[in-house]
Every structure is written in structure tokens, then in C-alpha cells.
């Protein structure tokens, strides 16, 4: 095996991909570092942004995890109709366009939303959603489902036999909590908390829509403001460096805390529990599950209800923006899949765990990089060469692709390893190398993970409101940006119509790719 | 005395009926082909599987709907009888109080039980640091401290080698006799039944038959048992 000829095609695209990813992540940070003002350039309001970023991330992660524990427990021990649908839905916020969710949250919790209306009928004042609590609310909306899935995974990882043994020994619910559940939670919670903390530190769109002002500005938002409103590139670069530091430290802590897997299969089974048959715990679980489902579904239902009439009044600009967004999303999906496949093949082909680790690690760099940091760096690099605004859409597609790369690698690296393990020797014995191996072995066997990765990348790109806001050309907005502009102009009917269109397009893109990978896949 | 009264077990296409009594202090083997429902029968008695009809009685009291831990019995499963993150002492102590808050006298009982199964000095080891035979002994020590009058074993020593299995069977028989308990043991090996069980229940063709003397059964096996034994 050691002297087996390794076809070059399996190396070089991977090294090229790794170089590109490194340039876009580390290279842009370098550009930012060279351009940044000294640390002394940080004003009190910048420090306030740092504090707010950490505070809101801390609160969002803590609340998401704390609420997720009872919901996950309820899901772990109950069987009911629609349970597997609900568990699937818990994965949906991940591909939901942030700005659409915010529109839905406004319709439920905003000044003119459902709750304010209900409060008004009993003489209470309307809710003000803007500020820290609004940002945290939106982050909990996105991350409670993620936390629930991660923790549910922990619950279902406790072997059913242990619950049976516990029942045979007459354990009450507290005994099961102490002997089985709390040790599991001690393992799972730190990782779940840290991963949500990392996600929330890079939050831009939520802070843009629901934060702002001196009291509720995140570092990402401050970068955007320094860039767009103050035209202060040195300041933006300095803030980008601050953001990079926060992300790197947080991601390092997350790795140290061991992030659990959310994608593992088998979440659609419930564990038989003999201790939780009382009607009290049944009602409690039913209430928890209902509340969690409502929290998730009500904003989306409101987007749909408001969006349907709004769809009719959509103008040309929204249609054009939608067209641009679809093109950007398709490009991002293509780039993600090509980069991920190239890296995955190289990881497979390189010998030695260090080489594999370095290559795979480069693919995951995007986790610690934020879109606005990359965007700022790219602007600094491109500005002397050309008008960055003229390449806003290609850059958006590229940065979006980069952001999806870690998830694509997570799906593809193990899949490639498995194909090689199962069929590698057979392919070698048939001299199936190079393109032939790619076309006749890898691509057919990898259809499912490739379809999933492409769907994820397309949906994430479709809904992204990050780097595009930085480069935005007034004439060439994407759909999320156009929708944000409509919201900022209080044209809420049109915004709702655009929101529904965006939601439908995002989910359809994901569904089409994911489905395309599954149909006729001879597993 | 254990009584199964017109028990009717159904799971999809599968069906099994049972109607018999088991005498106190009897050591009874449960034999039959794979998939005939030996384990399911034990699960009905232990409360892990609900029959569609019939009653399970212990000394005349109906326990059909009692929670598994509330029944006058202890179960030993095929595997996963110990919590891997708890020590041998704690795993046994669970049999007295799931809260593990033992008083002095109770701790002494746990240590006595561990001594009776030959595990002196192993109290603080976790299952991962014990051999397969030692793990089985921890499970038996827990049976002792629980002191329930009926003991159900579902092929408990299938993973052990032949010599060790015989050793464990003899230990089980000795402990069960000493405690004056009743034993129901599922096994695939006629030799196991002949070694320790005075009576045997044959589960085949959808019926769990009443216990009959083991020696006589294997001397002149009925057709279902002949087919199974080959």
C-alpha cells in the first residue's frame, strides 16, 4: 500500500482549495492587521460594543441552553404524532434567512405585534423589542432549537438498557436525573453553550435589525458602521481585528469544551420511560413541547400570513433582487461543493494524521472568521485594484461559500473516507484513477452528502445579510438586503411579501439539492 | 407463588399465551427456539411489556399493572446490568436505595453481599475495570441486597466462556437456595437447565407451557422440544 501510486488529481485541487481558503481567512486578517490603527484607537464606545457582544452572547447561550434542557427531556421521553416532524423542524432555523425570522419575531413580539395587541386589550403598554432583550430573543429563537437538538442527542445517547435497568431497580424520576441524566448534561451542556456563544458573537443581521445605538451595538455592527457611515477603514480594520480575537478565543474554548454532534441520525425515536407515567409530568411535557413549537412556528406563520397579500404588491426591484440572490446562492453552492470535495479528497489522499489535520483544519478556519472581517480585509486588498462595489455579488458568493465550507466538510470528509474504505481496493484493482475514479466511484457514491452540502450552502447564501451589506451597491441589492431596506423604510407590507418570497426560495433551494442527492441514490 | 392467568401477549404478528403457576422456591429454566418469546414472557412478568389480556399474580395479589421497580422481583438482563460510571459498591447499593444515601447498617449489607459473591477488595472498581465474571458477580450481589422473592434471569451469562458460565450458574443456584427465592432463567443450553433447574418451561408454537420436571422432560422430550434440540 505504501508505494501505491497516488494520482495527482487527488492532491493538487485540494492544496489549491486550502490555499484559497487560507488566503481568504488568514490573508484577510493579515490585511486587516496591517491596515488597522493602534489598539489605542479604540474609543469607549468600541469597548462598549465589545462588552455588549460578549454580554448578549452570554445571555443568548445561557437562556437557549437553560430552556432547551426541559424541552429536550420532554422530547426524549414522549412519543406523539408529529414528533419526528417537530424534530426535523428544529433543524430548520439553521437555514432560515435571519432577516425573515426577525420580521416574524417583530410580528409576534414587536410594537405592532400579536403580544403588544393582546397586552393592549388589557390596558398594558406595547412591547419595545429593540435593544439587548430583542437581540437575545432573536438569538434564542435561532439557537433554542439547535440547543434542543444537541441535548436531545445526549439524552438519546444514553442506552435504552440503562433506563430499563433503572426501572427494574425502582428508580424515581429524581434518581434517574441524578444517576443518568445529570452526568450526561455535564458532558453535553458546556459544548452546546460554547457553540451558541460562538455563533452569537458573530451575529450581524440580528444586531443590525434589532440592536443599534450606543447601548446595543455588537462589534460586527460597529465594523459595518465605521465602514459605511464613517468611511474610516483604519477603524473598521481595528474593530475587525477585535472581532477576530473574540471569535478565535471563543472558538478555541468551544473546541476545548468538545462540541457535540447535532447531525447524528436516530433523533426520531423516543426512549421508553417507566418513571414518567404520572399525569403531572405528562402535562408538563405536553406544555413544554407546545410552547417550544409555538415559539418556533408562530413567527413563521405570521410571515406567511402577512406575506401572502404583500406578494401581490412586489415591485420590479424585489424580483430583480430575488434573481440576483438565486444566482449568488447557486454560485456559492457550486464553490462550496468544489472546495469541500477538493479538500476532502486531499485529506483522504495525504498520508499521516498531521497532514490530514492541517488540511481539514484549514477548511474549518471559516468558523473563527466572521463575514465582516473577511469583507473588510477583501475591501482593503481590492480597493487599490478595482472598485470593490462592482464585484459585490461575486464576493458575496465567495464569502458565503466559505461560511458553508465547515458544514460541507463535516458531511463530506467522513463520506469520502467511507467510500475509499469500502471500494478503494476494488477501484485500485481496476485501475480506476483520476477523473474516472471521480466520475464512476466518488460522485455517484457521494450524491447524498454533496446534495446536502449544496442545499445548505445555497440556502445559507440565499438568506445571508452580511458581507453584502458592507459592499452594497444601491443598484444591485440581494433579496435579504432589499428586504432590510424595505423594513428600514417601514414599507412593511412589501417587506412581508419579500420575506415570504425569500423564505420560499431558501427552503426550496435546500429541498431541491438535498432531495436531488437522495433520489435514486443506490445506497 | 407466581401465577400467570390467561396471559395473552401480542406484538404485530407475534402471539404467545401462558397459563401456569410456579411453586415457591422452585428453580425453573425457560427453554425454546429463538424468537418463540422467552424474553418477552420474562418482560411481561417483570413489567417491561404489557400483555393485551390476562393477569400476573404474586401470592394472589394482582401485579399486572405495577411499575417494574415495584414488583416483588429482580431481573438480570442479557447485558447492561451495571451502570458503567458507578463503582461496584454503588451499583450494588442502588439495590437498597436509588438515592445511594446509605446508613451504616445498609453499607454493611452491601459489603457483606460483595463478600458473599467473592468480590472483597473490588468495591471501588467501576465495571470497565472488572472482568466479565466479576461484573456478573456484582449483579448477583445486588440481587442479594434487594432480597426480592422472585429472580428472573434472561440468558445472563451468555457472554461468558463455558467454564465461567458453569461457575456462575452454581453460584446463582447456591444464592437463590440460600435466600429461599424462586428463580426463572431463560437459557439456550439444555445442560444449564439440567444442572440447576428442577423444573422447565418450554416456550414454543405460541404457548408457554406449565413447568414440568427437567430431567423427565429431557429424557423424553415432546416433539416441539425435539425439533428445537435437533
Tab-separated table of N, CA and C in Angstrom, chain B residues 111-174:
chain	number	residue	atom	x	y	z
B	111	UNK	N	-21.458	-4.469	51.671
B	111	UNK	CA	-20.147	-5.116	51.756
B	111	UNK	C	-20.277	-6.619	51.996
B	112	UNK	N	-21.266	-7.002	52.819
B	112	UNK	CA	-21.485	-8.431	53.037
B	112	UNK	C	-21.837	-9.135	51.731
B	113	UNK	N	-22.718	-8.481	50.949
B	113	UNK	CA	-23.140	-9.094	49.685
B	113	UNK	C	-21.948	-9.242	48.751
B	114	UNK	N	-21.121	-8.201	48.677
B	114	UNK	CA	-19.938	-8.281	47.807
B	114	UNK	C	-19.011	-9.392	48.288
B	115	UNK	N	-18.941	-9.569	49.598
B	115	UNK	CA	-18.092	-10.628	50.130
B	115	UNK	C	-18.650	-11.996	49.751
B	116	UNK	N	-19.973	-12.134	49.843
B	116	UNK	CA	-20.574	-13.442	49.532
B	116	UNK	C	-20.346	-13.849	48.088
B	117	UNK	N	-20.264	-12.877	47.169
B	117	UNK	CA	-20.030	-13.249	45.769
B	117	UNK	C	-18.540	-13.239	45.434
B	118	UNK	N	-17.696	-13.019	46.447
B	118	UNK	CA	-16.258	-13.132	46.226
B	118	UNK	C	-15.625	-11.910	45.604
B	119	UNK	N	-16.088	-10.716	45.981
B	119	UNK	CA	-15.520	-9.507	45.386
B	119	UNK	C	-14.889	-8.600	46.440
B	120	UNK	N	-14.347	-9.185	47.495
B	120	UNK	CA	-13.704	-8.349	48.513
B	120	UNK	C	-12.539	-7.590	47.868
B	121	UNK	N	-12.445	-6.309	48.147
B	121	UNK	CA	-11.345	-5.513	47.597
B	121	UNK	C	-11.655	-4.888	46.255
B	122	UNK	N	-12.800	-5.234	45.675
B	122	UNK	CA	-13.146	-4.693	44.349
B	122	UNK	C	-14.196	-3.587	44.454
B	123	UNK	N	-14.527	-3.180	45.679
B	123	UNK	CA	-15.673	-2.295	45.897
B	123	UNK	C	-15.610	-1.023	45.063
B	124	UNK	N	-14.400	-0.472	44.943
B	124	UNK	CA	-14.302	0.850	44.317
B	124	UNK	C	-14.024	0.785	42.821
B	125	UNK	N	-13.995	-0.428	42.284
B	125	UNK	CA	-13.741	-0.516	40.838
B	125	UNK	C	-15.016	-0.255	40.061
B	126	UNK	N	-14.867	0.387	38.899
B	126	UNK	CA	-16.006	0.548	38.003
B	126	UNK	C	-16.076	-0.668	37.078
B	127	UNK	N	-17.236	-0.918	36.471
B	127	UNK	CA	-17.392	-2.130	35.660
B	127	UNK	C	-16.287	-2.305	34.624
B	128	UNK	N	-15.819	-1.200	34.023
B	128	UNK	CA	-14.782	-1.302	32.997
B	128	UNK	C	-13.510	-1.940	33.522
B	129	UNK	N	-13.280	-1.847	34.839
B	129	UNK	CA	-12.056	-2.398	35.414
B	129	UNK	C	-12.278	-3.794	35.993
B	130	UNK	N	-13.443	-4.380	35.687
B	130	UNK	CA	-13.737	-5.724	36.185
B	130	UNK	C	-13.838	-6.685	35.003
B	131	UNK	N	-13.537	-7.967	35.246
B	131	UNK	CA	-13.700	-8.959	34.184
B	131	UNK	C	-15.192	-9.263	34.013
B	132	UNK	N	-15.534	-9.983	32.939
B	132	UNK	CA	-16.936	-10.324	32.692
B	132	UNK	C	-17.544	-11.095	33.856
B	133	UNK	N	-16.778	-12.046	34.394
B	133	UNK	CA	-17.276	-12.841	35.515
B	133	UNK	C	-17.493	-11.971	36.748
B	134	UNK	N	-16.549	-11.061	37.000
B	134	UNK	CA	-16.683	-10.173	38.163
B	134	UNK	C	-17.889	-9.254	38.016
B	135	UNK	N	-18.139	-8.787	36.764
B	135	UNK	CA	-19.315	-7.943	36.546
B	135	UNK	C	-20.584	-8.721	36.880
B	136	UNK	N	-20.625	-10.007	36.467
B	136	UNK	CA	-21.795	-10.828	36.790
B	136	UNK	C	-21.948	-10.955	38.293
B	137	UNK	N	-20.835	-11.060	39.001
B	137	UNK	CA	-20.895	-11.192	40.461
B	137	UNK	C	-21.456	-9.923	41.114
B	138	UNK	N	-21.102	-8.768	40.560
B	138	UNK	CA	-21.660	-7.520	41.105
B	138	UNK	C	-23.184	-7.547	40.966
B	139	UNK	N	-23.650	-7.993	39.788
B	139	UNK	CA	-25.093	-8.072	39.570
B	139	UNK	C	-25.742	-9.017	40.578
B	140	UNK	N	-25.078	-10.141	40.837
B	140	UNK	CA	-25.639	-11.096	41.806
B	140	UNK	C	-25.644	-10.507	43.209
B	141	UNK	N	-24.607	-9.738	43.549
B	141	UNK	CA	-24.574	-9.101	44.874
B	141	UNK	C	-25.765	-8.161	45.020
B	142	UNK	N	-26.129	-7.485	43.938
B	142	UNK	CA	-27.271	-6.583	44.021
B	142	UNK	C	-28.575	-7.366	44.222
B	143	UNK	N	-28.679	-8.554	43.585
B	143	UNK	CA	-29.852	-9.410	43.823
B	143	UNK	C	-29.972	-9.712	45.310
B	144	UNK	N	-28.818	-9.976	45.931
B	144	UNK	CA	-28.831	-10.337	47.354
B	144	UNK	C	-29.344	-9.189	48.208
B	145	UNK	N	-28.826	-7.954	47.974
B	145	UNK	CA	-29.259	-6.857	48.846
B	145	UNK	C	-30.707	-6.470	48.566
B	146	UNK	N	-31.182	-6.676	47.350
B	146	UNK	CA	-32.578	-6.335	47.085
B	146	UNK	C	-33.515	-7.305	47.807
B	147	UNK	N	-33.080	-8.577	47.902
B	147	UNK	CA	-33.841	-9.540	48.678
B	147	UNK	C	-35.255	-9.775	48.172
B	148	UNK	N	-35.465	-9.637	46.864
B	148	UNK	CA	-36.820	-9.885	46.342
B	148	UNK	C	-37.039	-11.392	46.210
B	149	UNK	N	-38.273	-11.849	46.425
B	149	UNK	CA	-38.512	-13.302	46.459
B	149	UNK	C	-38.471	-13.988	45.083
B	150	UNK	N	-38.573	-13.220	43.990
B	150	UNK	CA	-38.561	-13.845	42.658
B	150	UNK	C	-37.400	-13.270	41.856
B	151	UNK	N	-36.633	-14.136	41.214
B	151	UNK	CA	-35.475	-13.681	40.448
B	151	UNK	C	-35.615	-14.151	39.003
B	152	UNK	N	-35.523	-13.207	38.057
B	152	UNK	CA	-35.639	-13.532	36.637
B	152	UNK	C	-34.279	-13.329	35.985
B	153	UNK	N	-33.785	-14.346	35.300
B	153	UNK	CA	-32.513	-14.212	34.599
B	153	UNK	C	-32.760	-14.437	33.110
B	154	UNK	N	-32.360	-13.462	32.292
B	154	UNK	CA	-32.564	-13.588	30.844
B	154	UNK	C	-31.212	-13.872	30.188
B	155	UNK	N	-30.902	-15.138	30.013
B	155	UNK	CA	-29.602	-15.561	29.462
B	155	UNK	C	-28.466	-14.713	30.013
B	156	UNK	N	-28.301	-14.678	31.331
B	156	UNK	CA	-27.418	-13.670	31.905
B	156	UNK	C	-25.943	-13.924	31.637
B	157	UNK	N	-25.541	-15.157	31.421
B	157	UNK	CA	-24.109	-15.427	31.320
B	157	UNK	C	-23.720	-15.853	29.910
B	158	UNK	N	-24.540	-15.442	28.920
B	158	UNK	CA	-24.307	-15.870	27.537
B	158	UNK	C	-22.942	-15.420	27.042
B	159	UNK	N	-22.448	-14.270	27.581
B	159	UNK	CA	-21.191	-13.739	27.061
B	159	UNK	C	-19.974	-14.391	27.716
B	160	UNK	N	-20.191	-15.236	28.728
B	160	UNK	CA	-19.045	-15.834	29.434
B	160	UNK	C	-18.643	-17.155	28.783
B	161	UNK	N	-17.400	-17.544	28.988
B	161	UNK	CA	-16.928	-18.829	28.479
B	161	UNK	C	-17.589	-19.969	29.245
B	162	UNK	N	-17.506	-21.220	28.700
B	162	UNK	CA	-18.243	-22.352	29.281
B	162	UNK	C	-17.915	-22.604	30.756
B	163	UNK	N	-16.622	-22.588	31.106
B	163	UNK	CA	-16.255	-22.916	32.482
B	163	UNK	C	-16.795	-21.850	33.435
B	164	UNK	N	-16.643	-20.601	33.027
B	164	UNK	CA	-17.096	-19.494	33.861
B	164	UNK	C	-18.615	-19.513	33.994
B	165	UNK	N	-19.303	-19.902	32.896
B	165	UNK	CA	-20.761	-19.908	32.934
B	165	UNK	C	-21.249	-20.932	33.969
B	166	UNK	N	-20.624	-22.095	33.947
B	166	UNK	CA	-20.999	-23.145	34.900
B	166	UNK	C	-20.758	-22.664	36.332
B	167	UNK	N	-19.617	-21.992	36.528
B	167	UNK	CA	-19.278	-21.473	37.846
B	167	UNK	C	-20.347	-20.482	38.323
B	168	UNK	N	-20.771	-19.584	37.410
B	168	UNK	CA	-21.757	-18.576	37.776
B	168	UNK	C	-23.118	-19.218	38.042
B	169	UNK	N	-23.462	-20.241	37.230
B	169	UNK	CA	-24.745	-20.927	37.434
B	169	UNK	C	-24.797	-21.556	38.814
B	170	UNK	N	-23.677	-22.200	39.191
B	170	UNK	CA	-23.644	-22.839	40.506
B	170	UNK	C	-23.790	-21.795	41.609
B	171	UNK	N	-23.138	-20.636	41.399
B	171	UNK	CA	-23.233	-19.565	42.394
B	171	UNK	C	-24.678	-19.067	42.503
B	172	UNK	N	-25.326	-18.887	41.312
B	172	UNK	CA	-26.723	-18.442	41.312
B	172	UNK	C	-27.587	-19.428	42.085
B	173	UNK	N	-27.422	-20.723	41.770
B	173	UNK	CA	-28.260	-21.742	42.411
B	173	UNK	C	-28.045	-21.728	43.922
B	174	UNK	N	-26.784	-21.602	44.324
B	174	UNK	CA	-26.452	-21.598	45.746
B	174	UNK	C	-27.109	-20.399	46.449
